[in-house]
Amino acid sequence: MNIDMLIDGILDSYDRYGGINRTEAENFPNRQNVVSVLQDIQSLIFPGFRVAEDINPTNIRYLTGMRVNSIIAMLTKEIQKALVYTLAQQQKDSSNIQDSHCFRLAEETSVALVEEIPEIRRQIQLDTAAMFKGDPAARSAEEVILSYPGLEAILVYRIAHFLFVNGVPIIPRIMSEHVHGKTGIDIHPGAVIGESFFIDHGTGVVIGETCIIGNNVKLYQGVTLGALSVKKELMNKKRHPTIEDNVTIYSGATILGGETVIGHDSTIGGNTWLTHSVPPNSLVTQERRDK
């Protein structure tokens, strides 16, 4: 066995097909680092729930400060890489890219995310309360925080969405796809989702990039809020439905199209297929569609 020949074959494939994340200035963000930052942020939002640690009134400030510093340092580095990489892809001459400018933007965004954590905590507490209230199997809010995949998916969405709307490329998708792999719930960070959001069970839920969801909405497993067409030229256009306040969508329902609006206080039955709008206070099932 010639090990050198095996190594040469692999190295040759790097040159031929790409797919290697080098350590030069224009390298891609590191997935492991992004996931590590995400876990630290989750631990700030729910201290003592995500990792085993001894938290008491004496050390909580120290633990919080340690995480804040770690998040800002590592996230700044990964956002900077994402910005430099994206600019390099957009410009033929990458020599004009100012690394220091990208670093400043990255650091500002990282600090802004940490500043946003109290607001994210407020939002996720409302999501937690909605799950506890809406699921008769839930025995406590703490049980929801510890064990409900829907809440974890929503939490990661709220973190990734903040970065997405603040112009951070790549990293929000790394975060959303990480939690997608863990929970089976696929929420694009570009979606706009209101307060007190509840995903029950969750496996197979898909929420597209331009979806708009109001307050007090409840989804069950297998719900798809998707696009009628996946043509590339529809990028940056409204492709996914709008779900107004107080809507419940049961398992297996599929709602498609950027012009489709589900009116407030409606109920969409299981396995229903919708490509058109329904007015407020509607009941839509496979058998009938009643106002």
PDB file of C-alpha atoms in Angstrom:
ATOM      1  CA  MET A   1       0.000   0.000   0.000  1.00  0.00           C
ATOM      2  CA  ASN A   2       1.455   3.353  -1.086  1.00  0.00           C
ATOM      3  CA  ILE A   3       0.223   5.933   1.443  1.00  0.00           C
ATOM      4  CA  ASP A   4       1.839   8.797  -0.491  1.00  0.00           C
ATOM      5  CA  MET A   5      -0.211   7.918  -3.591  1.00  0.00           C
ATOM      6  CA  LEU A   6      -3.396   7.873  -1.512  1.00  0.00           C
ATOM      7  CA  ILE A   7      -2.550  11.291  -0.047  1.00  0.00           C
ATOM      8  CA  ASP A   8      -1.701  12.679  -3.504  1.00  0.00           C
ATOM      9  CA  GLY A   9      -5.076  11.511  -4.825  1.00  0.00           C
ATOM     10  CA  ILE A  10      -6.947  13.293  -2.035  1.00  0.00           C
ATOM     11  CA  LEU A  11      -4.893  16.488  -2.426  1.00  0.00           C
ATOM     12  CA  ASP A  12      -5.501  16.415  -6.179  1.00  0.00           C
ATOM     13  CA  SER A  13      -9.239  16.243  -5.549  1.00  0.00           C
ATOM     14  CA  TYR A  14      -8.982  19.417  -3.431  1.00  0.00           C
ATOM     15  CA  ASP A  15      -7.518  21.238  -6.427  1.00  0.00           C
ATOM     16  CA  ARG A  16     -10.005  19.741  -8.877  1.00  0.00           C
ATOM     17  CA  TYR A  17     -13.269  20.011  -6.964  1.00  0.00           C
ATOM     18  CA  GLY A  18     -12.724  22.546  -4.170  1.00  0.00           C
ATOM     19  CA  GLY A  19     -14.648  22.066  -0.934  1.00  0.00           C
ATOM     20  CA  ILE A  20     -11.708  22.861   1.324  1.00  0.00           C
ATOM     21  CA  ASN A  21     -11.840  25.566   3.991  1.00  0.00           C
ATOM     22  CA  ARG A  22      -8.317  26.946   3.992  1.00  0.00           C
ATOM     23  CA  THR A  23      -6.856  29.208   6.674  1.00  0.00           C
ATOM     24  CA  GLU A  24      -6.085  32.161   4.406  1.00  0.00           C
ATOM     25  CA  ALA A  25      -7.875  35.493   4.803  1.00  0.00           C
ATOM     26  CA  GLU A  26     -10.793  34.529   2.544  1.00  0.00           C
ATOM     27  CA  ASN A  27     -11.691  31.288   4.254  1.00  0.00           C
ATOM     28  CA  PHE A  28     -15.221  30.240   5.138  1.00  0.00           C
ATOM     29  CA  PRO A  29     -16.627  30.450   8.703  1.00  0.00           C
ATOM     30  CA  ASN A  30     -15.942  27.369  10.793  1.00  0.00           C
ATOM     31  CA  ARG A  31     -19.101  25.397  11.600  1.00  0.00           C
ATOM     32  CA  GLN A  32     -17.775  24.039  14.896  1.00  0.00           C
ATOM     33  CA  ASN A  33     -16.947  27.554  16.116  1.00  0.00           C
ATOM     34  CA  VAL A  34     -20.388  28.841  15.115  1.00  0.00           C
ATOM     35  CA  VAL A  35     -22.097  25.972  16.944  1.00  0.00           C
ATOM     36  CA  SER A  36     -19.927  26.625  20.010  1.00  0.00           C
ATOM     37  CA  VAL A  37     -20.980  30.289  20.012  1.00  0.00           C
ATOM     38  CA  LEU A  38     -24.615  29.255  19.591  1.00  0.00           C
ATOM     39  CA  GLN A  39     -24.378  26.953  22.601  1.00  0.00           C
ATOM     40  CA  ASP A  40     -22.863  29.748  24.705  1.00  0.00           C
ATOM     41  CA  ILE A  41     -25.691  32.095  23.694  1.00  0.00           C
ATOM     42  CA  GLN A  42     -28.276  29.455  24.592  1.00  0.00           C
ATOM     43  CA  SER A  43     -26.573  29.073  27.974  1.00  0.00           C
ATOM     44  CA  LEU A  44     -26.858  32.822  28.547  1.00  0.00           C
ATOM     45  CA  ILE A  45     -30.545  32.697  27.693  1.00  0.00           C
ATOM     46  CA  PHE A  46     -31.270  29.637  29.836  1.00  0.00           C
ATOM     47  CA  PRO A  47     -28.390  29.505  32.365  1.00  0.00           C
ATOM     48  CA  GLY A  48     -28.021  26.150  34.050  1.00  0.00           C
ATOM     49  CA  PHE A  49     -30.293  24.345  31.562  1.00  0.00           C
ATOM     50  CA  ARG A  50     -27.911  23.641  28.668  1.00  0.00           C
ATOM     51  CA  VAL A  51     -24.687  22.575  30.371  1.00  0.00           C
ATOM     52  CA  ALA A  52     -23.791  21.203  33.796  1.00  0.00           C
ATOM     53  CA  GLU A  53     -22.503  24.081  35.908  1.00  0.00           C
ATOM     54  CA  ASP A  54     -22.791  25.276  39.480  1.00  0.00           C
ATOM     55  CA  ILE A  55     -24.659  28.605  39.406  1.00  0.00           C
ATOM     56  CA  ASN A  56     -25.166  30.643  42.545  1.00  0.00           C
ATOM     57  CA  PRO A  57     -25.562  34.345  43.434  1.00  0.00           C
ATOM     58  CA  THR A  58     -21.815  34.622  44.034  1.00  0.00           C
ATOM     59  CA  ASN A  59     -20.547  33.342  40.681  1.00  0.00           C
ATOM     60  CA  ILE A  60     -23.345  34.147  38.217  1.00  0.00           C
ATOM     61  CA  ARG A  61     -21.826  37.499  37.251  1.00  0.00           C
ATOM     62  CA  TYR A  62     -18.439  35.881  36.630  1.00  0.00           C
ATOM     63  CA  LEU A  63     -19.966  33.066  34.535  1.00  0.00           C
ATOM     64  CA  THR A  64     -22.041  35.545  32.546  1.00  0.00           C
ATOM     65  CA  GLY A  65     -19.056  37.798  31.903  1.00  0.00           C
ATOM     66  CA  MET A  66     -16.910  34.879  30.824  1.00  0.00           C
ATOM     67  CA  ARG A  67     -19.533  33.800  28.281  1.00  0.00           C
ATOM     68  CA  VAL A  68     -20.111  37.326  26.993  1.00  0.00           C
ATOM     69  CA  ASN A  69     -16.390  37.800  26.325  1.00  0.00           C
ATOM     70  CA  SER A  70     -16.110  34.396  24.668  1.00  0.00           C
ATOM     71  CA  ILE A  71     -19.147  35.005  22.448  1.00  0.00           C
ATOM     72  CA  ILE A  72     -17.973  38.416  21.275  1.00  0.00           C
ATOM     73  CA  ALA A  73     -14.427  37.210  20.544  1.00  0.00           C
ATOM     74  CA  MET A  74     -15.362  34.059  18.650  1.00  0.00           C
ATOM     75  CA  LEU A  75     -18.433  35.406  16.861  1.00  0.00           C
ATOM     76  CA  THR A  76     -16.515  38.497  15.724  1.00  0.00           C
ATOM     77  CA  LYS A  77     -13.893  36.255  14.138  1.00  0.00           C
ATOM     78  CA  GLU A  78     -16.479  34.102  12.350  1.00  0.00           C
ATOM     79  CA  ILE A  79     -18.578  37.055  11.140  1.00  0.00           C
ATOM     80  CA  GLN A  80     -15.427  38.729   9.851  1.00  0.00           C
ATOM     81  CA  LYS A  81     -14.582  35.613   7.850  1.00  0.00           C
ATOM     82  CA  ALA A  82     -18.135  35.481   6.489  1.00  0.00           C
ATOM     83  CA  LEU A  83     -18.012  39.120   5.392  1.00  0.00           C
ATOM     84  CA  VAL A  84     -14.585  38.825   3.771  1.00  0.00           C
ATOM     85  CA  TYR A  85     -15.550  35.589   2.002  1.00  0.00           C
ATOM     86  CA  THR A  86     -18.819  37.028   0.697  1.00  0.00           C
ATOM     87  CA  LEU A  87     -17.157  40.209  -0.564  1.00  0.00           C
ATOM     88  CA  ALA A  88     -14.443  38.154  -2.248  1.00  0.00           C
ATOM     89  CA  GLN A  89     -17.108  36.167  -4.101  1.00  0.00           C
ATOM     90  CA  GLN A  90     -18.812  39.373  -5.238  1.00  0.00           C
ATOM     91  CA  GLN A  91     -15.684  41.212  -6.380  1.00  0.00           C
ATOM     92  CA  LYS A  92     -13.298  40.097  -9.075  1.00  0.00           C
ATOM     93  CA  ASP A  93     -10.442  41.945  -7.375  1.00  0.00           C
ATOM     94  CA  SER A  94     -10.335  40.877  -3.731  1.00  0.00           C
ATOM     95  CA  SER A  95      -7.332  43.122  -3.024  1.00  0.00           C
ATOM     96  CA  ASN A  96      -9.720  46.021  -2.376  1.00  0.00           C
ATOM     97  CA  ILE A  97     -11.355  44.255   0.567  1.00  0.00           C
ATOM     98  CA  GLN A  98     -10.482  45.972   3.844  1.00  0.00           C
ATOM     99  CA  ASP A  99     -10.135  43.341   6.522  1.00  0.00           C
ATOM    100  CA  SER A 100     -10.141  45.992   9.252  1.00  0.00           C
ATOM    101  CA  HIS A 101     -13.510  47.333   8.042  1.00  0.00           C
ATOM    102  CA  CYS A 102     -14.977  43.824   8.101  1.00  0.00           C
ATOM    103  CA  PHE A 103     -13.580  43.298  11.596  1.00  0.00           C
ATOM    104  CA  ARG A 104     -15.211  46.503  12.851  1.00  0.00           C
ATOM    105  CA  LEU A 105     -18.584  45.531  11.376  1.00  0.00           C
ATOM    106  CA  ALA A 106     -18.249  42.023  12.796  1.00  0.00           C
ATOM    107  CA  GLU A 107     -17.426  43.281  16.270  1.00  0.00           C
ATOM    108  CA  GLU A 108     -20.298  45.796  16.221  1.00  0.00           C
ATOM    109  CA  THR A 109     -22.737  43.071  15.210  1.00  0.00           C
ATOM    110  CA  SER A 110     -21.458  40.660  17.859  1.00  0.00           C
ATOM    111  CA  VAL A 111     -21.871  43.280  20.568  1.00  0.00           C
ATOM    112  CA  ALA A 112     -25.337  44.165  19.231  1.00  0.00           C
ATOM    113  CA  LEU A 113     -26.391  40.511  19.477  1.00  0.00           C
ATOM    114  CA  VAL A 114     -25.276  40.349  23.105  1.00  0.00           C
ATOM    115  CA  GLU A 115     -27.180  43.578  23.765  1.00  0.00           C
ATOM    116  CA  GLU A 116     -30.246  41.926  22.218  1.00  0.00           C
ATOM    117  CA  ILE A 117     -30.146  38.908  24.559  1.00  0.00           C
ATOM    118  CA  PRO A 118     -32.524  40.414  27.165  1.00  0.00           C
ATOM    119  CA  GLU A 119     -35.081  41.002  24.393  1.00  0.00           C
ATOM    120  CA  ILE A 120     -34.588  37.486  23.015  1.00  0.00           C
ATOM    121  CA  ARG A 121     -35.094  36.177  26.557  1.00  0.00           C
ATOM    122  CA  ARG A 122     -38.374  38.104  26.779  1.00  0.00           C
ATOM    123  CA  GLN A 123     -39.556  36.643  23.474  1.00  0.00           C
ATOM    124  CA  ILE A 124     -38.551  33.077  24.307  1.00  0.00           C
ATOM    125  CA  GLN A 125     -40.291  33.286  27.677  1.00  0.00           C
ATOM    126  CA  LEU A 126     -43.513  34.067  25.795  1.00  0.00           C
ATOM    127  CA  ASP A 127     -42.863  31.113  23.468  1.00  0.00           C
ATOM    128  CA  THR A 128     -42.254  28.894  26.506  1.00  0.00           C
ATOM    129  CA  ALA A 129     -45.491  30.061  28.137  1.00  0.00           C
ATOM    130  CA  ALA A 130     -47.411  29.380  24.905  1.00  0.00           C
ATOM    131  CA  MET A 131     -46.065  25.825  24.810  1.00  0.00           C
ATOM    132  CA  PHE A 132     -46.836  25.172  28.457  1.00  0.00           C
ATOM    133  CA  LYS A 133     -50.350  26.581  28.101  1.00  0.00           C
ATOM    134  CA  GLY A 134     -51.050  24.866  24.789  1.00  0.00           C
ATOM    135  CA  ASP A 135     -49.781  21.348  25.543  1.00  0.00           C
ATOM    136  CA  PRO A 136     -51.700  19.352  28.182  1.00  0.00           C
ATOM    137  CA  ALA A 137     -48.731  16.962  28.408  1.00  0.00           C
ATOM    138  CA  ALA A 138     -46.441  19.727  29.692  1.00  0.00           C
ATOM    139  CA  ARG A 139     -46.054  19.654  33.472  1.00  0.00           C
ATOM    140  CA  SER A 140     -43.967  22.811  33.898  1.00  0.00           C
ATOM    141  CA  ALA A 141     -42.219  25.582  31.981  1.00  0.00           C
ATOM    142  CA  GLU A 142     -38.912  24.017  33.036  1.00  0.00           C
ATOM    143  CA  GLU A 143     -39.894  20.757  31.335  1.00  0.00           C
ATOM    144  CA  VAL A 144     -40.573  22.696  28.141  1.00  0.00           C
ATOM    145  CA  ILE A 145     -37.174  24.423  28.332  1.00  0.00           C
ATOM    146  CA  LEU A 146     -35.321  21.189  28.983  1.00  0.00           C
ATOM    147  CA  SER A 147     -37.000  18.820  26.585  1.00  0.00           C
ATOM    148  CA  TYR A 148     -39.113  20.423  23.836  1.00  0.00           C
ATOM    149  CA  PRO A 149     -37.404  20.465  20.421  1.00  0.00           C
ATOM    150  CA  GLY A 150     -39.865  23.081  19.187  1.00  0.00           C
ATOM    151  CA  LEU A 151     -38.641  25.586  21.743  1.00  0.00           C
ATOM    152  CA  GLU A 152     -34.984  24.950  20.895  1.00  0.00           C
ATOM    153  CA  ALA A 153     -35.710  25.446  17.191  1.00  0.00           C
ATOM    154  CA  ILE A 154     -37.548  28.708  17.891  1.00  0.00           C
ATOM    155  CA  LEU A 155     -34.754  29.953  20.178  1.00  0.00           C
ATOM    156  CA  VAL A 156     -32.083  29.301  17.562  1.00  0.00           C
ATOM    157  CA  TYR A 157     -34.322  30.930  14.941  1.00  0.00           C
ATOM    158  CA  ARG A 158     -34.593  34.100  17.049  1.00  0.00           C
ATOM    159  CA  ILE A 159     -30.810  34.275  17.409  1.00  0.00           C
ATOM    160  CA  ALA A 160     -30.174  33.534  13.727  1.00  0.00           C
ATOM    161  CA  HIS A 161     -32.899  35.954  12.608  1.00  0.00           C
ATOM    162  CA  PHE A 162     -31.234  38.825  14.464  1.00  0.00           C
ATOM    163  CA  LEU A 163     -27.979  38.142  12.619  1.00  0.00           C
ATOM    164  CA  PHE A 164     -29.797  37.684   9.299  1.00  0.00           C
ATOM    165  CA  VAL A 165     -31.615  41.039   9.439  1.00  0.00           C
ATOM    166  CA  ASN A 166     -28.340  42.707  10.455  1.00  0.00           C
ATOM    167  CA  GLY A 167     -26.705  41.596   7.234  1.00  0.00           C
ATOM    168  CA  VAL A 168     -24.560  38.704   8.462  1.00  0.00           C
ATOM    169  CA  PRO A 169     -24.083  36.164   5.655  1.00  0.00           C
ATOM    170  CA  ILE A 170     -23.688  32.385   5.993  1.00  0.00           C
ATOM    171  CA  ILE A 171     -23.642  32.146   9.806  1.00  0.00           C
ATOM    172  CA  PRO A 172     -27.437  32.349  10.345  1.00  0.00           C
ATOM    173  CA  ARG A 173     -27.865  29.402   7.966  1.00  0.00           C
ATOM    174  CA  ILE A 174     -25.189  27.402   9.782  1.00  0.00           C
ATOM    175  CA  MET A 175     -27.127  27.956  13.001  1.00  0.00           C
ATOM    176  CA  SER A 176     -30.526  27.101  11.519  1.00  0.00           C
ATOM    177  CA  GLU A 177     -29.264  23.979   9.767  1.00  0.00           C
ATOM    178  CA  HIS A 178     -27.518  22.825  12.940  1.00  0.00           C
ATOM    179  CA  VAL A 179     -30.767  22.892  14.897  1.00  0.00           C
ATOM    180  CA  HIS A 180     -32.631  21.490  11.880  1.00  0.00           C
ATOM    181  CA  GLY A 181     -30.406  18.417  12.098  1.00  0.00           C
ATOM    182  CA  LYS A 182     -31.099  18.098  15.840  1.00  0.00           C
ATOM    183  CA  THR A 183     -34.856  18.651  15.827  1.00  0.00           C
ATOM    184  CA  GLY A 184     -36.134  17.984  12.304  1.00  0.00           C
ATOM    185  CA  ILE A 185     -37.564  21.539  12.297  1.00  0.00           C
ATOM    186  CA  ASP A 186     -36.413  23.730   9.401  1.00  0.00           C
ATOM    187  CA  ILE A 187     -36.947  27.465   9.993  1.00  0.00           C
ATOM    188  CA  HIS A 188     -35.172  29.794   7.597  1.00  0.00           C
ATOM    189  CA  PRO A 189     -33.620  32.698   9.543  1.00  0.00           C
ATOM    190  CA  GLY A 190     -35.168  35.154   7.096  1.00  0.00           C
ATOM    191  CA  ALA A 191     -38.727  34.278   8.133  1.00  0.00           C
ATOM    192  CA  VAL A 192     -40.560  36.835  10.288  1.00  0.00           C
ATOM    193  CA  ILE A 193     -42.238  35.228  13.312  1.00  0.00           C
ATOM    194  CA  GLY A 194     -44.277  36.978  15.978  1.00  0.00           C
ATOM    195  CA  GLU A 195     -44.589  36.342  19.693  1.00  0.00           C
ATOM    196  CA  SER A 196     -45.951  33.338  21.608  1.00  0.00           C
ATOM    197  CA  PHE A 197     -45.102  30.908  18.807  1.00  0.00           C
ATOM    198  CA  PHE A 198     -45.727  27.198  19.449  1.00  0.00           C
ATOM    199  CA  ILE A 199     -44.433  24.247  17.440  1.00  0.00           C
ATOM    200  CA  ASP A 200     -45.835  21.026  18.905  1.00  0.00           C
ATOM    201  CA  HIS A 201     -43.906  17.769  18.274  1.00  0.00           C
ATOM    202  CA  GLY A 202     -42.225  19.523  15.370  1.00  0.00           C
ATOM    203  CA  THR A 203     -40.608  16.860  13.210  1.00  0.00           C
ATOM    204  CA  GLY A 204     -40.879  17.756   9.529  1.00  0.00           C
ATOM    205  CA  VAL A 205     -41.951  21.383   9.996  1.00  0.00           C
ATOM    206  CA  VAL A 206     -40.658  23.644   7.198  1.00  0.00           C
ATOM    207  CA  ILE A 207     -40.914  27.451   7.330  1.00  0.00           C
ATOM    208  CA  GLY A 208     -39.563  29.233   4.262  1.00  0.00           C
ATOM    209  CA  GLU A 209     -37.402  32.329   3.981  1.00  0.00           C
ATOM    210  CA  THR A 210     -40.113  34.893   3.159  1.00  0.00           C
ATOM    211  CA  CYS A 211     -42.806  33.462   5.416  1.00  0.00           C
ATOM    212  CA  ILE A 212     -44.533  35.922   7.765  1.00  0.00           C
ATOM    213  CA  ILE A 213     -46.148  34.525  10.929  1.00  0.00           C
ATOM    214  CA  GLY A 214     -48.142  36.594  13.399  1.00  0.00           C
ATOM    215  CA  ASN A 215     -48.642  36.253  17.147  1.00  0.00           C
ATOM    216  CA  ASN A 216     -50.083  33.243  18.990  1.00  0.00           C
ATOM    217  CA  VAL A 217     -49.662  30.823  16.086  1.00  0.00           C
ATOM    218  CA  LYS A 218     -49.502  27.077  16.684  1.00  0.00           C
ATOM    219  CA  LEU A 219     -48.061  24.504  14.271  1.00  0.00           C
ATOM    220  CA  TYR A 220     -48.041  20.731  14.547  1.00  0.00           C
ATOM    221  CA  GLN A 221     -45.616  18.241  13.023  1.00  0.00           C
ATOM    222  CA  GLY A 222     -45.182  17.972   9.275  1.00  0.00           C
ATOM    223  CA  VAL A 223     -46.502  21.449   8.452  1.00  0.00           C
ATOM    224  CA  THR A 224     -44.949  23.045   5.367  1.00  0.00           C
ATOM    225  CA  LEU A 225     -45.117  26.790   4.773  1.00  0.00           C
ATOM    226  CA  GLY A 226     -43.439  26.789   1.412  1.00  0.00           C
ATOM    227  CA  ALA A 227     -43.160  28.221  -2.087  1.00  0.00           C
ATOM    228  CA  LEU A 228     -45.160  27.345  -5.183  1.00  0.00           C
ATOM    229  CA  SER A 229     -41.993  27.475  -7.261  1.00  0.00           C
ATOM    230  CA  VAL A 230     -38.294  27.113  -6.463  1.00  0.00           C
ATOM    231  CA  LYS A 231     -36.991  28.875  -9.568  1.00  0.00           C
ATOM    232  CA  LYS A 232     -33.734  30.719  -8.867  1.00  0.00           C
ATOM    233  CA  GLU A 233     -34.992  33.937 -10.464  1.00  0.00           C
ATOM    234  CA  LEU A 234     -37.554  34.232  -7.647  1.00  0.00           C
ATOM    235  CA  MET A 235     -34.766  34.945  -5.162  1.00  0.00           C
ATOM    236  CA  ASN A 236     -35.511  38.048  -3.061  1.00  0.00           C
ATOM    237  CA  LYS A 237     -39.246  37.854  -3.859  1.00  0.00           C
ATOM    238  CA  LYS A 238     -42.101  36.947  -1.498  1.00  0.00           C
ATOM    239  CA  ARG A 239     -42.482  33.209  -2.127  1.00  0.00           C
ATOM    240  CA  HIS A 240     -43.942  31.891   1.123  1.00  0.00           C
ATOM    241  CA  PRO A 241     -47.305  32.392   2.833  1.00  0.00           C
ATOM    242  CA  THR A 242     -48.438  34.846   5.482  1.00  0.00           C
ATOM    243  CA  ILE A 243     -50.045  33.402   8.620  1.00  0.00           C
ATOM    244  CA  GLU A 244     -51.978  35.963  10.650  1.00  0.00           C
ATOM    245  CA  ASP A 245     -52.512  36.023  14.433  1.00  0.00           C
ATOM    246  CA  ASN A 246     -54.128  33.194  16.429  1.00  0.00           C
ATOM    247  CA  VAL A 247     -53.962  30.554  13.684  1.00  0.00           C
ATOM    248  CA  THR A 248     -53.632  26.823  14.378  1.00  0.00           C
ATOM    249  CA  ILE A 249     -52.291  24.541  11.633  1.00  0.00           C
ATOM    250  CA  TYR A 250     -52.547  20.808  12.238  1.00  0.00           C
ATOM    251  CA  SER A 251     -50.147  18.049  11.230  1.00  0.00           C
ATOM    252  CA  GLY A 252     -49.287  17.429   7.616  1.00  0.00           C
ATOM    253  CA  ALA A 253     -50.859  20.617   6.271  1.00  0.00           C
ATOM    254  CA  THR A 254     -49.123  22.269   3.311  1.00  0.00           C
ATOM    255  CA  ILE A 255     -49.608  25.970   2.587  1.00  0.00           C
ATOM    256  CA  LEU A 256     -47.797  27.394  -0.428  1.00  0.00           C
ATOM    257  CA  GLY A 257     -47.268  30.688  -2.200  1.00  0.00           C
ATOM    258  CA  GLY A 258     -46.172  34.221  -1.463  1.00  0.00           C
ATOM    259  CA  GLU A 259     -49.652  35.657  -2.050  1.00  0.00           C
ATOM    260  CA  THR A 260     -51.378  33.102   0.196  1.00  0.00           C
ATOM    261  CA  VAL A 261     -52.711  34.626   3.420  1.00  0.00           C
ATOM    262  CA  ILE A 262     -54.299  32.617   6.222  1.00  0.00           C
ATOM    263  CA  GLY A 263     -56.635  35.022   7.999  1.00  0.00           C
ATOM    264  CA  HIS A 264     -56.463  35.529  11.751  1.00  0.00           C
ATOM    265  CA  ASP A 265     -58.198  33.130  14.134  1.00  0.00           C
ATOM    266  CA  SER A 266     -58.389  30.385  11.502  1.00  0.00           C
ATOM    267  CA  THR A 267     -57.876  26.647  11.903  1.00  0.00           C
ATOM    268  CA  ILE A 268     -56.247  24.590   9.133  1.00  0.00           C
ATOM    269  CA  GLY A 269     -56.928  20.865   9.422  1.00  0.00           C
ATOM    270  CA  GLY A 270     -54.423  18.057   9.070  1.00  0.00           C
ATOM    271  CA  ASN A 271     -53.139  17.024   5.621  1.00  0.00           C
ATOM    272  CA  THR A 272     -54.800  20.030   3.982  1.00  0.00           C
ATOM    273  CA  TRP A 273     -53.237  21.455   0.812  1.00  0.00           C
ATOM    274  CA  LEU A 274     -53.698  25.205   0.299  1.00  0.00           C
ATOM    275  CA  THR A 275     -52.411  27.479  -2.466  1.00  0.00           C
ATOM    276  CA  HIS A 276     -54.920  30.296  -1.996  1.00  0.00           C
ATOM    277  CA  SER A 277     -55.875  32.678   0.797  1.00  0.00           C
ATOM    278  CA  VAL A 278     -58.640  32.068   3.342  1.00  0.00           C
ATOM    279  CA  PRO A 279     -60.473  34.806   5.274  1.00  0.00           C
ATOM    280  CA  PRO A 280     -60.281  35.320   9.031  1.00  0.00           C
ATOM    281  CA  ASN A 281     -62.104  32.872  11.310  1.00  0.00           C
ATOM    282  CA  SER A 282     -62.009  30.098   8.696  1.00  0.00           C
ATOM    283  CA  LEU A 283     -62.094  26.360   9.329  1.00  0.00           C
ATOM    284  CA  VAL A 284     -60.360  24.509   6.504  1.00  0.00           C
ATOM    285  CA  THR A 285     -60.353  20.716   6.330  1.00  0.00           C
ATOM    286  CA  GLN A 286     -59.906  18.072   3.658  1.00  0.00           C
ATOM    287  CA  GLU A 287     -63.646  17.426   3.533  1.00  0.00           C
ATOM    288  CA  ARG A 288     -64.916  21.003   3.551  1.00  0.00           C
ATOM    289  CA  ARG A 289     -63.859  24.605   3.618  1.00  0.00           C
ATOM    290  CA  ASP A 290     -66.211  26.578   5.832  1.00  0.00           C
ATOM    291  CA  LYS A 291     -66.046  30.217   6.786  1.00  0.00           C
TER     292      LYS A 291
END
